[in-house]
Amino acid sequence: MTMLPPPSAKKLGLVIDLDICVGCHACAVACKEWNAGGIAGPLTDEDPYGAEPMGVWFNRVHSYTLDALEDQPAMTLHFPRSCLHCEQPACVTVCPTGASYKRAEDGIVLVDEDKCIGCKLCSWACPYGAREYSEVEGVMKKCTLCVDRIYNENIPEVSRQPACVQACPTRARHFGDLGDEDSAISKLVADRGGVPLMPDLGYAPVNRYLPPRPRRGGETKPAPMPEEKLDASQLPPLLRWLDRALSR
């Protein structure tokens, strides 16, 4: 059993705005591209163009159709899913080799593939389905919050954020320190009522989801415009001729 470090003041994580996510999968593709060559790479695919393709994806986007309610029309909800970097991650505490661990300095949960024996205990323990097993490498993989990118001083500071955040075309994804109440990301959560995923389980996920804003119901029909009668005798000669021609 792997022990957890003391709670850290710094809690790096993501905030995802479900109100403006359009389900384009740009986050998933950008994540796949970056991490295929990063510390968690390769992210292999098996039979990618066949009848039953399989592969390792750290980000997955699920789409759901929500039924209409009294004050809410039917809508499609796009729900991105990845590791939530819990404060009390079950995936870490069940790991028999210490391969799954939580960083004390920023709260990021990672996998040391050199120690991983592919037992899959962590994937069974994770209630969010955020673990990805590579059949090719025989080890468990997961979202790293692009740890090899966010601390990389060799790239511009504006690019030191997870690939999924930088790629999102609608700015539905945000990254920052959720342990700092004065950070921009924490203020966004407070303003929009951001919520953790299934907090009753007790794993204290760091990531937050911003709920969709209320939608308007069916539009009421506008009142009919009063009918205007045209006095053709008051029109210029050309328009009187045109009115007669179109009225035939």
PDB file of C-alpha atoms in Angstrom:
ATOM      1  CA  MET A   1       0.000   0.000   0.000  1.00  0.00           C
ATOM      2  CA  THR A   2       1.363   3.391  -1.019  1.00  0.00           C
ATOM      3  CA  MET A   3       1.191   6.207   1.507  1.00  0.00           C
ATOM      4  CA  LEU A   4      -0.044   9.670   0.655  1.00  0.00           C
ATOM      5  CA  PRO A   5       2.048  12.775   1.366  1.00  0.00           C
ATOM      6  CA  PRO A   6       0.773  15.440   3.753  1.00  0.00           C
ATOM      7  CA  PRO A   7      -1.850  17.721   2.190  1.00  0.00           C
ATOM      8  CA  SER A   8      -0.192  20.345   0.010  1.00  0.00           C
ATOM      9  CA  ALA A   9      -1.118  24.020  -0.035  1.00  0.00           C
ATOM     10  CA  LYS A  10      -0.680  24.076  -3.804  1.00  0.00           C
ATOM     11  CA  LYS A  11      -3.338  22.125  -5.684  1.00  0.00           C
ATOM     12  CA  LEU A  12      -2.862  22.270  -9.438  1.00  0.00           C
ATOM     13  CA  GLY A  13      -5.902  21.212 -11.409  1.00  0.00           C
ATOM     14  CA  LEU A  14      -8.379  21.886 -14.179  1.00  0.00           C
ATOM     15  CA  VAL A  15     -11.692  23.685 -14.304  1.00  0.00           C
ATOM     16  CA  ILE A  16     -13.985  22.648 -17.156  1.00  0.00           C
ATOM     17  CA  ASP A  17     -16.911  24.792 -18.246  1.00  0.00           C
ATOM     18  CA  LEU A  18     -19.736  22.473 -19.293  1.00  0.00           C
ATOM     19  CA  ASP A  19     -21.718  25.471 -20.509  1.00  0.00           C
ATOM     20  CA  ILE A  20     -19.432  26.168 -23.457  1.00  0.00           C
ATOM     21  CA  CYS A  21     -17.792  22.812 -24.184  1.00  0.00           C
ATOM     22  CA  VAL A  22     -18.862  21.868 -27.716  1.00  0.00           C
ATOM     23  CA  GLY A  23     -17.494  18.325 -27.703  1.00  0.00           C
ATOM     24  CA  CYS A  24     -14.981  18.972 -30.480  1.00  0.00           C
ATOM     25  CA  HIS A  25     -12.360  16.623 -28.933  1.00  0.00           C
ATOM     26  CA  ALA A  26      -9.576  19.178 -29.517  1.00  0.00           C
ATOM     27  CA  CYS A  27      -8.496  18.641 -25.908  1.00  0.00           C
ATOM     28  CA  ALA A  28      -8.256  14.883 -26.387  1.00  0.00           C
ATOM     29  CA  VAL A  29      -6.290  15.158 -29.626  1.00  0.00           C
ATOM     30  CA  ALA A  30      -3.879  17.797 -28.272  1.00  0.00           C
ATOM     31  CA  CYS A  31      -3.321  15.701 -25.153  1.00  0.00           C
ATOM     32  CA  LYS A  32      -2.633  12.630 -27.247  1.00  0.00           C
ATOM     33  CA  GLU A  33      -0.177  14.509 -29.448  1.00  0.00           C
ATOM     34  CA  TRP A  34       1.806  16.059 -26.595  1.00  0.00           C
ATOM     35  CA  ASN A  35       1.934  13.065 -24.283  1.00  0.00           C
ATOM     36  CA  ALA A  36       2.784  10.578 -27.015  1.00  0.00           C
ATOM     37  CA  GLY A  37       6.258  12.093 -26.926  1.00  0.00           C
ATOM     38  CA  GLY A  38       6.394  13.183 -23.279  1.00  0.00           C
ATOM     39  CA  ILE A  39       7.243  11.417 -20.027  1.00  0.00           C
ATOM     40  CA  ALA A  40       4.170   9.170 -20.336  1.00  0.00           C
ATOM     41  CA  GLY A  41       4.769   8.276 -23.976  1.00  0.00           C
ATOM     42  CA  PRO A  42       4.283   6.434 -26.110  1.00  0.00           C
ATOM     43  CA  LEU A  43       0.483   6.416 -26.119  1.00  0.00           C
ATOM     44  CA  THR A  44       0.091   3.465 -28.420  1.00  0.00           C
ATOM     45  CA  ASP A  45      -2.889   2.584 -30.589  1.00  0.00           C
ATOM     46  CA  GLU A  46      -3.858  -0.922 -31.587  1.00  0.00           C
ATOM     47  CA  ASP A  47      -5.490  -1.530 -34.964  1.00  0.00           C
ATOM     48  CA  PRO A  48      -6.388   2.188 -35.261  1.00  0.00           C
ATOM     49  CA  TYR A  49      -8.013   1.802 -38.679  1.00  0.00           C
ATOM     50  CA  GLY A  50      -9.572  -1.590 -38.103  1.00  0.00           C
ATOM     51  CA  ALA A  51     -13.002  -2.712 -37.000  1.00  0.00           C
ATOM     52  CA  GLU A  52     -12.152  -2.600 -33.275  1.00  0.00           C
ATOM     53  CA  PRO A  53      -9.543   0.109 -32.666  1.00  0.00           C
ATOM     54  CA  MET A  54      -8.113   0.498 -29.163  1.00  0.00           C
ATOM     55  CA  GLY A  55      -5.684   2.963 -27.689  1.00  0.00           C
ATOM     56  CA  VAL A  56      -4.554   5.040 -24.735  1.00  0.00           C
ATOM     57  CA  TRP A  57      -6.262   8.417 -24.308  1.00  0.00           C
ATOM     58  CA  PHE A  58      -5.801  10.593 -21.226  1.00  0.00           C
ATOM     59  CA  ASN A  59      -8.762  12.792 -22.188  1.00  0.00           C
ATOM     60  CA  ARG A  60     -12.094  11.409 -23.311  1.00  0.00           C
ATOM     61  CA  VAL A  61     -15.222  13.409 -24.151  1.00  0.00           C
ATOM     62  CA  HIS A  62     -18.664  11.882 -23.582  1.00  0.00           C
ATOM     63  CA  SER A  63     -21.850  13.388 -25.001  1.00  0.00           C
ATOM     64  CA  TYR A  64     -25.262  12.988 -23.403  1.00  0.00           C
ATOM     65  CA  THR A  65     -28.772  14.041 -24.417  1.00  0.00           C
ATOM     66  CA  LEU A  66     -30.667  15.638 -21.538  1.00  0.00           C
ATOM     67  CA  ASP A  67     -34.445  15.444 -21.554  1.00  0.00           C
ATOM     68  CA  ALA A  68     -36.475  18.622 -21.356  1.00  0.00           C
ATOM     69  CA  LEU A  69     -37.676  19.809 -17.955  1.00  0.00           C
ATOM     70  CA  GLU A  70     -40.333  22.338 -17.035  1.00  0.00           C
ATOM     71  CA  ASP A  71     -37.902  25.259 -17.143  1.00  0.00           C
ATOM     72  CA  GLN A  72     -35.174  23.693 -19.295  1.00  0.00           C
ATOM     73  CA  PRO A  73     -35.352  22.590 -22.932  1.00  0.00           C
ATOM     74  CA  ALA A  74     -33.734  19.377 -24.133  1.00  0.00           C
ATOM     75  CA  MET A  75     -30.025  19.809 -24.747  1.00  0.00           C
ATOM     76  CA  THR A  76     -26.787  17.970 -25.488  1.00  0.00           C
ATOM     77  CA  LEU A  77     -24.178  17.989 -22.731  1.00  0.00           C
ATOM     78  CA  HIS A  78     -20.530  17.319 -23.577  1.00  0.00           C
ATOM     79  CA  PHE A  79     -18.601  15.961 -20.610  1.00  0.00           C
ATOM     80  CA  PRO A  80     -14.775  15.810 -20.800  1.00  0.00           C
ATOM     81  CA  ARG A  81     -13.232  13.225 -18.484  1.00  0.00           C
ATOM     82  CA  SER A  82      -9.666  12.789 -17.283  1.00  0.00           C
ATOM     83  CA  CYS A  83      -7.810  12.274 -14.002  1.00  0.00           C
ATOM     84  CA  LEU A  84      -9.118  14.562 -11.265  1.00  0.00           C
ATOM     85  CA  HIS A  85      -5.891  14.500  -9.197  1.00  0.00           C
ATOM     86  CA  CYS A  86      -7.782  13.752  -6.007  1.00  0.00           C
ATOM     87  CA  GLU A  87      -6.516  14.840  -2.618  1.00  0.00           C
ATOM     88  CA  GLN A  88      -7.261  11.333  -1.294  1.00  0.00           C
ATOM     89  CA  PRO A  89      -6.723   9.222  -4.414  1.00  0.00           C
ATOM     90  CA  ALA A  90      -7.717   5.582  -4.056  1.00  0.00           C
ATOM     91  CA  CYS A  91      -5.556   4.728  -7.039  1.00  0.00           C
ATOM     92  CA  VAL A  92      -2.462   5.637  -5.017  1.00  0.00           C
ATOM     93  CA  THR A  93      -3.312   3.927  -1.764  1.00  0.00           C
ATOM     94  CA  VAL A  94      -4.038   0.560  -3.415  1.00  0.00           C
ATOM     95  CA  CYS A  95      -0.829   0.476  -5.472  1.00  0.00           C
ATOM     96  CA  PRO A  96       1.360  -2.392  -4.176  1.00  0.00           C
ATOM     97  CA  THR A  97       4.631  -1.120  -5.656  1.00  0.00           C
ATOM     98  CA  GLY A  98       4.473   2.650  -5.174  1.00  0.00           C
ATOM     99  CA  ALA A  99       4.181   3.199  -8.921  1.00  0.00           C
ATOM    100  CA  SER A 100       1.137   5.412  -8.400  1.00  0.00           C
ATOM    101  CA  TYR A 101       2.042   8.384  -6.279  1.00  0.00           C
ATOM    102  CA  LYS A 102       0.950  11.912  -5.427  1.00  0.00           C
ATOM    103  CA  ARG A 103       3.444  14.759  -5.533  1.00  0.00           C
ATOM    104  CA  ALA A 104       3.720  16.659  -2.271  1.00  0.00           C
ATOM    105  CA  GLU A 105       4.727  19.935  -3.912  1.00  0.00           C
ATOM    106  CA  ASP A 106       1.698  20.467  -6.167  1.00  0.00           C
ATOM    107  CA  GLY A 107      -0.746  17.568  -5.663  1.00  0.00           C
ATOM    108  CA  ILE A 108      -0.337  16.046  -9.131  1.00  0.00           C
ATOM    109  CA  VAL A 109      -0.950  12.294  -9.270  1.00  0.00           C
ATOM    110  CA  LEU A 110       1.501  10.397 -11.485  1.00  0.00           C
ATOM    111  CA  VAL A 111       2.625   6.877 -12.404  1.00  0.00           C
ATOM    112  CA  ASP A 112       6.223   5.697 -12.294  1.00  0.00           C
ATOM    113  CA  GLU A 113       6.173   3.206 -15.160  1.00  0.00           C
ATOM    114  CA  ASP A 114       9.458   1.656 -14.018  1.00  0.00           C
ATOM    115  CA  LYS A 115       7.682   0.443 -10.885  1.00  0.00           C
ATOM    116  CA  CYS A 116       4.326  -0.425 -12.449  1.00  0.00           C
ATOM    117  CA  ILE A 117       3.642  -4.156 -12.769  1.00  0.00           C
ATOM    118  CA  GLY A 118       0.363  -3.741 -14.653  1.00  0.00           C
ATOM    119  CA  CYS A 119      -1.796  -5.295 -11.937  1.00  0.00           C
ATOM    120  CA  LYS A 120      -4.620  -2.827 -12.707  1.00  0.00           C
ATOM    121  CA  LEU A 121      -5.553  -2.365  -9.037  1.00  0.00           C
ATOM    122  CA  CYS A 122      -5.458   1.392  -9.483  1.00  0.00           C
ATOM    123  CA  SER A 123      -7.904   1.275 -12.394  1.00  0.00           C
ATOM    124  CA  TRP A 124     -10.311  -0.846 -10.367  1.00  0.00           C
ATOM    125  CA  ALA A 125     -10.060   1.542  -7.418  1.00  0.00           C
ATOM    126  CA  CYS A 126     -10.595   4.735  -9.450  1.00  0.00           C
ATOM    127  CA  PRO A 127     -14.345   5.493  -9.492  1.00  0.00           C
ATOM    128  CA  TYR A 128     -13.922   8.016 -12.312  1.00  0.00           C
ATOM    129  CA  GLY A 129     -12.493   5.649 -14.909  1.00  0.00           C
ATOM    130  CA  ALA A 130      -9.484   7.898 -15.379  1.00  0.00           C
ATOM    131  CA  ARG A 131      -6.803   5.209 -15.669  1.00  0.00           C
ATOM    132  CA  GLU A 132      -5.626   3.895 -19.031  1.00  0.00           C
ATOM    133  CA  TYR A 133      -3.907   0.522 -19.367  1.00  0.00           C
ATOM    134  CA  SER A 134      -1.522   0.040 -22.269  1.00  0.00           C
ATOM    135  CA  GLU A 135      -1.679  -3.515 -23.553  1.00  0.00           C
ATOM    136  CA  VAL A 136       1.520  -2.891 -25.513  1.00  0.00           C
ATOM    137  CA  GLU A 137       3.691  -1.524 -22.681  1.00  0.00           C
ATOM    138  CA  GLY A 138       1.907  -3.536 -19.993  1.00  0.00           C
ATOM    139  CA  VAL A 139       1.708  -0.559 -17.638  1.00  0.00           C
ATOM    140  CA  MET A 140      -0.879   1.892 -16.401  1.00  0.00           C
ATOM    141  CA  LYS A 141      -0.927   5.445 -17.736  1.00  0.00           C
ATOM    142  CA  LYS A 142      -2.885   8.577 -16.888  1.00  0.00           C
ATOM    143  CA  CYS A 143      -3.180  12.340 -17.229  1.00  0.00           C
ATOM    144  CA  THR A 144      -0.041  14.075 -15.960  1.00  0.00           C
ATOM    145  CA  LEU A 145      -1.396  17.627 -16.187  1.00  0.00           C
ATOM    146  CA  CYS A 146       1.442  17.934 -18.718  1.00  0.00           C
ATOM    147  CA  VAL A 147       3.906  18.166 -15.828  1.00  0.00           C
ATOM    148  CA  ASP A 148       6.755  18.153 -18.333  1.00  0.00           C
ATOM    149  CA  ARG A 149       5.262  21.230 -19.962  1.00  0.00           C
ATOM    150  CA  ILE A 150       3.931  23.426 -17.170  1.00  0.00           C
ATOM    151  CA  TYR A 151       7.364  23.637 -15.520  1.00  0.00           C
ATOM    152  CA  ASN A 152       9.375  23.842 -18.740  1.00  0.00           C
ATOM    153  CA  GLU A 153      11.324  27.124 -18.714  1.00  0.00           C
ATOM    154  CA  ASN A 154      12.531  26.516 -22.269  1.00  0.00           C
ATOM    155  CA  ILE A 155       9.126  27.364 -23.742  1.00  0.00           C
ATOM    156  CA  PRO A 156       7.254  30.696 -23.553  1.00  0.00           C
ATOM    157  CA  GLU A 157       5.456  31.252 -20.269  1.00  0.00           C
ATOM    158  CA  VAL A 158       2.102  31.527 -22.051  1.00  0.00           C
ATOM    159  CA  SER A 159       2.568  27.937 -23.244  1.00  0.00           C
ATOM    160  CA  ARG A 160       3.276  26.534 -19.772  1.00  0.00           C
ATOM    161  CA  GLN A 161      -0.154  25.020 -19.358  1.00  0.00           C
ATOM    162  CA  PRO A 162      -1.628  21.623 -20.188  1.00  0.00           C
ATOM    163  CA  ALA A 163      -1.964  20.922 -23.896  1.00  0.00           C
ATOM    164  CA  CYS A 164      -5.712  20.406 -23.529  1.00  0.00           C
ATOM    165  CA  VAL A 165      -6.146  23.896 -22.070  1.00  0.00           C
ATOM    166  CA  GLN A 166      -4.121  25.592 -24.762  1.00  0.00           C
ATOM    167  CA  ALA A 167      -5.931  23.760 -27.567  1.00  0.00           C
ATOM    168  CA  CYS A 168      -9.530  24.365 -26.431  1.00  0.00           C
ATOM    169  CA  PRO A 169     -11.143  26.628 -29.074  1.00  0.00           C
ATOM    170  CA  THR A 170     -13.978  27.818 -26.810  1.00  0.00           C
ATOM    171  CA  ARG A 171     -11.825  28.379 -23.692  1.00  0.00           C
ATOM    172  CA  ALA A 172     -13.902  25.832 -21.814  1.00  0.00           C
ATOM    173  CA  ARG A 173     -10.816  24.556 -19.973  1.00  0.00           C
ATOM    174  CA  HIS A 174      -8.819  26.444 -17.353  1.00  0.00           C
ATOM    175  CA  PHE A 175      -5.688  25.551 -15.382  1.00  0.00           C
ATOM    176  CA  GLY A 176      -4.280  26.884 -12.156  1.00  0.00           C
ATOM    177  CA  ASP A 177      -3.835  26.541  -8.411  1.00  0.00           C
ATOM    178  CA  LEU A 178      -7.133  25.578  -6.808  1.00  0.00           C
ATOM    179  CA  GLY A 179      -5.485  25.694  -3.404  1.00  0.00           C
ATOM    180  CA  ASP A 180      -5.100  29.469  -3.688  1.00  0.00           C
ATOM    181  CA  GLU A 181      -8.419  31.197  -3.034  1.00  0.00           C
ATOM    182  CA  ASP A 182      -7.148  34.350  -4.724  1.00  0.00           C
ATOM    183  CA  SER A 183      -6.105  32.645  -7.964  1.00  0.00           C
ATOM    184  CA  ALA A 184      -8.066  33.410 -11.127  1.00  0.00           C
ATOM    185  CA  ILE A 185      -9.204  29.812 -11.404  1.00  0.00           C
ATOM    186  CA  SER A 186     -10.479  29.699  -7.814  1.00  0.00           C
ATOM    187  CA  LYS A 187     -12.410  32.928  -8.329  1.00  0.00           C
ATOM    188  CA  LEU A 188     -13.969  31.464 -11.459  1.00  0.00           C
ATOM    189  CA  VAL A 189     -15.127  28.433  -9.478  1.00  0.00           C
ATOM    190  CA  ALA A 190     -16.593  30.670  -6.778  1.00  0.00           C
ATOM    191  CA  ASP A 191     -18.385  32.925  -9.273  1.00  0.00           C
ATOM    192  CA  ARG A 192     -19.911  30.083 -11.278  1.00  0.00           C
ATOM    193  CA  GLY A 193     -20.551  27.597  -8.491  1.00  0.00           C
ATOM    194  CA  GLY A 194     -18.018  25.024  -9.709  1.00  0.00           C
ATOM    195  CA  VAL A 195     -18.507  21.545  -8.301  1.00  0.00           C
ATOM    196  CA  PRO A 196     -16.294  18.475  -7.751  1.00  0.00           C
ATOM    197  CA  LEU A 197     -17.297  15.175  -9.338  1.00  0.00           C
ATOM    198  CA  MET A 198     -19.047  12.783  -6.938  1.00  0.00           C
ATOM    199  CA  PRO A 199     -17.689  14.401  -3.741  1.00  0.00           C
ATOM    200  CA  ASP A 200     -19.701  11.991  -1.575  1.00  0.00           C
ATOM    201  CA  LEU A 201     -17.172   9.250  -2.346  1.00  0.00           C
ATOM    202  CA  GLY A 202     -14.625  11.004  -0.143  1.00  0.00           C
ATOM    203  CA  TYR A 203     -11.689  11.159  -2.576  1.00  0.00           C
ATOM    204  CA  ALA A 204     -11.772  14.991  -2.723  1.00  0.00           C
ATOM    205  CA  PRO A 205     -11.111  15.518  -6.446  1.00  0.00           C
ATOM    206  CA  VAL A 206      -9.250  18.751  -7.157  1.00  0.00           C
ATOM    207  CA  ASN A 207     -10.687  19.410 -10.619  1.00  0.00           C
ATOM    208  CA  ARG A 208     -13.939  21.330 -10.836  1.00  0.00           C
ATOM    209  CA  TYR A 209     -16.800  21.450 -13.344  1.00  0.00           C
ATOM    210  CA  LEU A 210     -18.754  24.615 -14.040  1.00  0.00           C
ATOM    211  CA  PRO A 211     -22.434  23.667 -14.529  1.00  0.00           C
ATOM    212  CA  PRO A 212     -24.372  24.689 -17.649  1.00  0.00           C
ATOM    213  CA  ARG A 213     -26.248  27.946 -17.375  1.00  0.00           C
ATOM    214  CA  PRO A 214     -30.067  27.761 -17.554  1.00  0.00           C
ATOM    215  CA  ARG A 215     -31.403  27.652 -21.089  1.00  0.00           C
ATOM    216  CA  ARG A 216     -34.554  29.363 -22.208  1.00  0.00           C
ATOM    217  CA  GLY A 217     -37.526  27.191 -23.065  1.00  0.00           C
ATOM    218  CA  GLY A 218     -39.501  27.294 -26.281  1.00  0.00           C
ATOM    219  CA  GLU A 219     -39.745  30.729 -27.814  1.00  0.00           C
ATOM    220  CA  THR A 220     -43.219  32.282 -27.808  1.00  0.00           C
ATOM    221  CA  LYS A 221     -44.596  33.264 -31.184  1.00  0.00           C
ATOM    222  CA  PRO A 222     -44.473  37.004 -31.812  1.00  0.00           C
ATOM    223  CA  ALA A 223     -47.749  38.846 -32.131  1.00  0.00           C
ATOM    224  CA  PRO A 224     -48.922  39.104 -35.773  1.00  0.00           C
ATOM    225  CA  MET A 225     -48.103  42.370 -37.484  1.00  0.00           C
ATOM    226  CA  PRO A 226     -51.132  44.477 -38.422  1.00  0.00           C
ATOM    227  CA  GLU A 227     -51.999  44.090 -42.089  1.00  0.00           C
ATOM    228  CA  GLU A 228     -51.237  47.200 -44.123  1.00  0.00           C
ATOM    229  CA  LYS A 229     -53.389  48.011 -47.133  1.00  0.00           C
ATOM    230  CA  LEU A 230     -51.622  49.560 -50.066  1.00  0.00           C
ATOM    231  CA  ASP A 231     -53.307  52.453 -51.896  1.00  0.00           C
ATOM    232  CA  ALA A 232     -51.988  51.835 -55.397  1.00  0.00           C
ATOM    233  CA  SER A 233     -53.395  55.121 -56.645  1.00  0.00           C
ATOM    234  CA  GLN A 234     -50.820  56.975 -54.572  1.00  0.00           C
ATOM    235  CA  LEU A 235     -47.864  55.167 -56.180  1.00  0.00           C
ATOM    236  CA  PRO A 236     -45.703  56.566 -58.998  1.00  0.00           C
ATOM    237  CA  PRO A 237     -46.699  55.321 -62.498  1.00  0.00           C
ATOM    238  CA  LEU A 238     -43.861  52.759 -62.706  1.00  0.00           C
ATOM    239  CA  LEU A 239     -44.734  51.211 -59.354  1.00  0.00           C
ATOM    240  CA  ARG A 240     -48.465  51.169 -60.242  1.00  0.00           C
ATOM    241  CA  TRP A 241     -47.597  49.198 -63.379  1.00  0.00           C
ATOM    242  CA  LEU A 242     -45.367  46.844 -61.351  1.00  0.00           C
ATOM    243  CA  ASP A 243     -48.140  46.326 -58.782  1.00  0.00           C
ATOM    244  CA  ARG A 244     -50.613  45.396 -61.518  1.00  0.00           C
ATOM    245  CA  ALA A 245     -48.103  43.003 -63.124  1.00  0.00           C
ATOM    246  CA  LEU A 246     -47.351  41.191 -59.872  1.00  0.00           C
ATOM    247  CA  SER A 247     -50.988  41.023 -58.873  1.00  0.00           C
ATOM    248  CA  ARG A 248     -52.076  39.044 -61.946  1.00  0.00           C
TER     249      ARG A 248
END
